Amino acid sequence: MTTFTDEDYWSAIVLYGLNSATYKMALGKTLLDLGEQGGEVVPWEVLARAYFDNYTSRLTGPTVLPQQGNPTRLTIMERIVRRYQQGSLEYSQAIVEVAATSFSDVIPRFQTIVNNKELARNKFYHFRHGKSLTLTDSLLTLVQSTQVTAFRNQLDSRWNLLEGAFQMTRDHSLLSNDTRDIYLVNGYQRTNLTSNIPFLEGYQGNTCFYCGEPIPDGDVHIDHVLPRQVLLHDEIWNLVLSHSYCNTSKSDKLVGEHYISKLIQRNENVMGSNHPWKARIERELGSTSVQRAKKLRWHYENVLKVMGRNYWGGINSYNPATDPFFRKFITVLNNG
Ligand SMILES: [Zn+2]
């Protein structure tokens, strides 16, 4: 029987599922804020204030990005913040409006993992609509864990990615095509991949792809599972995070079959979400899981032909049976 930690539940809520707007990320940040303030029972208007403050800081500055995909519409929160910024709404009035209009969807829906409403029901809070939100011990423990900064970063990078995706929808995906053109023109130029780290961490369970152990801050490397010298690209389906030691040890050798199976599963985890990279993986590998697995193995065979049987034995202590990756929610959901 698989057991999940509070951290697993939290990451699964934040990383997986469809997001048609940014409400979930704003509520996630609000919950961490409220938890850090320490109160267990949060009056509705205190909740509204913290939520409004999160949106106001997000929607202030030189570059304000859309909070949902439809270019002809604004979200409720964008409308309230805009009126407040234009001076047609006092702060206290704004809070009253937020409290009255903004929580009917996000509060009941937040604790849903993919489409499953039972797994995380009342895990981090329960509520009386319009009255109060009660934070659970799981949330109060979570904000005291050493990982709380990582959770904040995870929410921020996910929020950035959603805004970027909504902007791309409006710009007719010009951004995503640009990146591809760079590879075609300069096949061997390495692009800066560090912006992919928070994304990969989320889908990899914050552990090294090759040995399954946690990666300490500062030691993280982005590795091409199939050697870049053969593939000549930085497509996300082939990128993983690893320790510098494991990365160096593997070098440009070919990994064993079990790592290919793991890579296929990792990519299916992304496909089970609404992450912007989903479309990219689909374009590169195919629209069904069978096609994607086949295409990835086809690449693996090609690399084998080019490089010969120059295998890397793997990290000696690695055992898929104890790898935390395989315990992650989405892996269980996708394969259970
Ligand atoms: Zn490692």
XYZ file of C-alpha atoms and ligand atoms in Angstrom:
337
model
C 0.000 0.000 0.000
C 1.450 3.310 -1.073
C 1.462 6.074 1.499
C 1.848 9.733 0.681
C 3.265 12.545 2.756
C 1.627 15.944 3.171
C 4.316 17.269 0.825
C 3.268 14.710 -1.825
C -0.373 15.808 -1.528
C 0.546 19.463 -1.767
C 2.737 19.032 -4.861
C 0.140 16.875 -6.563
C -2.532 19.546 -6.002
C -0.279 22.282 -7.339
C 1.281 20.494 -10.291
C -1.451 18.345 -11.749
C -4.811 19.015 -13.261
C -6.298 21.450 -15.694
C -5.935 25.148 -15.008
C -8.176 27.441 -17.029
C -7.082 30.382 -14.849
C -4.494 31.126 -12.149
C -6.817 30.907 -9.117
C -5.277 27.730 -7.761
C -1.772 29.216 -7.599
C -3.083 32.356 -5.877
C -4.948 30.286 -3.309
C -1.885 28.095 -2.748
C 0.213 31.137 -1.940
C -2.578 32.544 0.224
C -2.780 29.318 2.234
C 0.970 29.345 2.857
C 0.732 33.006 3.943
C -2.141 32.279 6.319
C -0.426 29.184 7.675
C 2.705 31.161 8.432
C 0.621 33.686 10.348
C -0.238 30.761 12.584
C -4.009 31.108 13.096
C -6.057 27.975 12.750
C -9.477 29.517 12.084
C -9.300 32.209 9.410
C -12.252 34.616 9.077
C -13.521 34.886 5.486
C -12.490 38.510 5.174
C -8.932 37.794 6.344
C -8.797 35.137 3.631
C -10.123 37.671 1.088
C -7.473 40.207 2.063
C -4.571 37.762 1.729
C -5.899 36.517 -1.622
C -6.429 40.058 -2.938
C -2.921 41.092 -1.813
C -1.420 38.149 -3.712
C -3.235 39.160 -6.897
C -2.443 42.841 -6.483
C 1.285 42.199 -6.243
C 1.055 39.824 -9.200
C -0.803 42.369 -11.335
C 1.493 45.289 -10.536
C 4.606 46.152 -12.530
C 5.784 46.764 -16.080
C 4.717 43.381 -17.457
C 1.268 42.229 -16.444
C 0.287 38.941 -18.040
C -3.188 37.460 -18.592
C -4.713 35.251 -15.890
C -6.770 33.120 -18.318
C -6.592 32.241 -22.000
C -9.536 34.025 -23.620
C -8.264 37.414 -24.945
C -11.718 38.996 -24.743
C -12.223 38.283 -21.062
C -10.791 39.182 -17.674
C -11.033 37.055 -14.549
C -13.035 38.323 -11.563
C -9.789 39.070 -9.747
C -8.300 41.016 -12.669
C -11.453 43.170 -12.790
C -11.421 43.912 -9.067
C -7.686 44.649 -8.949
C -7.936 46.884 -12.011
C -10.745 48.969 -10.496
C -8.769 49.260 -7.284
C -5.647 50.385 -9.177
C -7.654 52.932 -11.157
C -9.015 54.392 -7.926
C -12.667 53.523 -8.507
C -12.677 51.040 -5.619
C -11.398 51.535 -2.056
C -9.263 48.778 -0.540
C -11.964 47.866 1.976
C -14.597 47.718 -0.777
C -12.322 45.530 -2.865
C -12.027 43.078 0.034
C -15.800 42.937 0.419
C -16.149 42.151 -3.295
C -13.457 39.485 -3.220
C -15.078 37.853 -0.192
C -18.476 37.868 -1.880
C -17.569 36.820 -5.436
C -14.200 35.118 -5.745
C -14.257 31.874 -3.802
C -17.253 29.872 -4.971
C -15.116 27.762 -7.348
C -11.570 27.799 -6.093
C -12.190 26.994 -2.427
C -14.307 23.868 -3.053
C -12.086 22.732 -5.944
C -8.552 23.364 -4.713
C -8.162 20.039 -2.934
C -8.662 18.002 -6.098
C -5.917 15.873 -7.650
C -6.431 15.591 -11.383
C -10.178 14.809 -11.308
C -10.151 12.962 -8.025
C -12.014 14.855 -5.302
C -11.566 12.210 -2.621
C -7.785 11.721 -2.362
C -7.100 15.114 -0.784
C -10.526 16.128 0.510
C -10.180 18.429 3.556
C -6.474 17.647 3.627
C -5.278 21.225 4.174
C -8.458 23.051 5.172
C -12.186 22.809 5.571
C -14.527 25.758 5.296
C -17.910 27.302 5.932
C -18.545 29.350 2.833
C -18.680 33.069 3.553
C -17.770 32.501 7.206
C -14.365 30.962 7.807
C -11.611 28.683 6.617
C -10.056 26.257 9.105
C -6.470 25.235 8.433
C -5.574 21.643 9.254
C -2.511 20.365 11.089
C -1.204 19.162 7.726
C -1.078 22.742 6.427
C 0.356 24.165 9.643
C 3.053 21.467 9.605
C 3.752 22.043 5.921
C 4.546 25.746 6.381
C 7.053 24.844 9.081
C 8.890 22.292 6.974
C 12.264 23.108 5.460
C 10.640 22.749 2.052
C 8.296 25.721 2.372
C 10.530 27.934 0.212
C 10.557 25.235 -2.442
C 6.744 25.145 -2.318
C 6.582 28.903 -2.766
C 8.969 28.693 -5.731
C 6.936 25.843 -7.182
C 3.761 27.957 -7.026
C 5.540 30.936 -8.579
C 7.037 28.976 -11.440
C 3.719 27.240 -12.106
C 1.965 30.610 -12.057
C 4.594 31.985 -14.499
C 4.093 29.005 -16.777
C 0.307 29.436 -16.813
C 0.588 33.138 -17.604
C 3.123 32.319 -20.313
C 0.762 29.714 -21.750
C -2.196 32.137 -21.737
C -0.030 34.761 -23.421
C 1.107 32.217 -26.031
C -2.532 31.365 -26.787
C -3.125 35.045 -27.525
C 0.050 35.448 -29.583
C -0.797 32.329 -31.614
C 2.160 30.385 -30.209
C 4.888 32.457 -31.847
C 7.098 31.960 -28.818
C 7.088 28.184 -29.005
C 7.994 28.203 -32.699
C 10.948 30.536 -32.158
C 12.644 28.047 -29.900
C 12.341 25.345 -32.483
C 13.845 27.569 -35.185
C 16.948 28.064 -33.062
C 17.552 24.302 -33.063
C 17.098 24.037 -36.799
C 19.475 26.889 -37.569
C 22.059 26.196 -34.896
C 21.798 22.503 -34.294
C 24.683 22.362 -31.881
C 24.201 25.544 -29.936
C 23.383 24.840 -26.321
C 20.592 27.014 -25.009
C 20.259 27.995 -21.375
C 18.227 25.236 -19.793
C 18.139 26.403 -16.181
C 14.623 27.835 -16.506
C 13.441 24.225 -16.833
C 14.691 23.221 -13.383
C 11.567 24.105 -11.322
C 9.373 22.382 -13.886
C 11.474 19.222 -13.937
C 11.715 19.145 -10.135
C 7.959 19.028 -9.857
C 7.519 16.149 -12.250
C 10.475 14.207 -10.940
C 9.613 14.385 -7.250
C 12.702 16.472 -6.396
C 15.000 13.486 -6.672
C 17.888 12.539 -8.942
C 16.669 10.702 -12.035
C 19.521 8.207 -11.904
C 19.943 7.295 -8.244
C 16.562 8.296 -6.789
C 18.088 10.232 -3.876
C 17.160 13.857 -2.984
C 19.255 16.538 -4.690
C 20.727 19.170 -2.341
C 20.488 22.835 -3.380
C 23.251 23.833 -5.751
C 24.089 20.316 -6.885
C 21.377 20.010 -9.517
C 22.363 19.249 -13.109
C 20.182 19.063 -16.180
C 21.021 15.928 -18.089
C 20.115 14.707 -21.563
C 19.107 11.062 -21.059
C 19.886 10.247 -24.688
C 23.183 12.013 -25.457
C 22.844 15.467 -26.917
C 25.803 14.845 -29.216
C 23.557 12.450 -31.133
C 20.131 14.080 -30.844
C 21.385 17.669 -31.254
C 18.453 19.163 -29.373
C 17.229 20.124 -25.921
C 13.684 18.811 -26.137
C 12.068 18.572 -22.719
C 11.106 14.902 -23.153
C 14.784 14.018 -23.005
C 15.779 16.282 -20.086
C 16.037 15.163 -16.459
C 17.598 16.445 -13.248
C 20.444 14.621 -11.575
C 23.260 15.019 -9.063
C 26.451 16.406 -10.564
C 28.117 13.119 -9.540
C 25.553 10.964 -11.320
C 25.618 13.268 -14.340
C 29.393 13.094 -14.612
C 29.443 9.383 -13.996
C 26.999 8.764 -16.828
C 28.688 11.255 -19.160
C 27.718 10.641 -22.798
C 27.159 6.937 -22.409
C 23.954 5.111 -23.158
C 21.609 4.292 -20.273
C 20.016 0.915 -19.662
C 16.453 0.077 -20.655
C 14.939 0.666 -17.168
C 15.859 4.345 -17.385
C 14.082 4.556 -20.728
C 10.955 3.083 -19.126
C 11.264 5.621 -16.332
C 11.666 8.474 -18.816
C 8.544 7.322 -20.658
C 6.619 7.383 -17.372
C 7.961 10.792 -16.424
C 6.782 12.174 -19.753
C 3.366 10.573 -19.293
C 3.126 12.415 -15.967
C 3.462 15.699 -17.837
C 0.860 14.506 -20.359
C -1.544 13.868 -17.465
C -1.394 17.543 -16.526
C -2.250 20.699 -18.400
C 1.317 21.924 -18.417
C 2.324 24.065 -21.427
C 5.036 21.538 -22.287
C 2.356 18.927 -22.851
C 1.687 20.179 -26.380
C 5.388 20.190 -27.117
C 5.901 16.591 -26.029
C 2.841 15.604 -28.020
C 4.227 17.302 -31.119
C 7.637 15.675 -30.719
C 6.605 12.169 -29.673
C 2.980 11.621 -30.680
C -0.578 12.036 -29.487
C -1.112 8.709 -27.722
C 0.920 7.086 -24.963
C 1.621 4.104 -27.226
C 2.963 6.335 -30.013
C 5.072 8.311 -27.571
C 6.649 5.220 -26.026
C 7.337 3.821 -29.487
C 8.889 7.061 -30.739
C 11.096 7.393 -27.676
C 12.307 3.806 -28.017
C 12.926 4.482 -31.700
C 15.230 7.367 -30.704
C 16.906 5.037 -28.210
C 17.561 2.462 -30.972
C 18.956 5.189 -33.225
C 21.370 6.325 -30.556
C 22.396 2.711 -30.028
C 23.173 2.411 -33.742
C 25.229 5.592 -33.749
C 27.151 4.994 -30.545
C 27.360 1.244 -30.354
C 26.822 -0.639 -27.117
C 28.581 1.924 -24.997
C 26.374 1.412 -21.956
C 26.570 3.090 -18.607
C 26.013 0.591 -15.826
C 24.016 3.018 -13.709
C 24.429 3.938 -10.088
C 25.160 0.737 -8.179
C 22.729 1.405 -5.356
C 19.844 2.318 -7.656
C 16.756 0.210 -7.257
C 13.538 1.167 -9.064
C 11.511 -0.508 -6.306
C 12.620 2.065 -3.739
C 12.743 5.095 -6.031
C 10.421 7.815 -4.629
C 9.509 8.775 -8.187
C 7.465 5.642 -8.549
C 5.484 6.470 -5.436
C 4.380 9.833 -6.757
C 0.667 10.323 -7.201
C 0.526 10.775 -10.864
C 2.653 7.734 -11.522
C 0.259 5.711 -9.428
C -2.767 7.305 -11.092
C -1.398 6.824 -14.591
C -0.466 3.226 -14.019
C -3.017 2.103 -11.480
Zn 22.074 10.887 -8.227
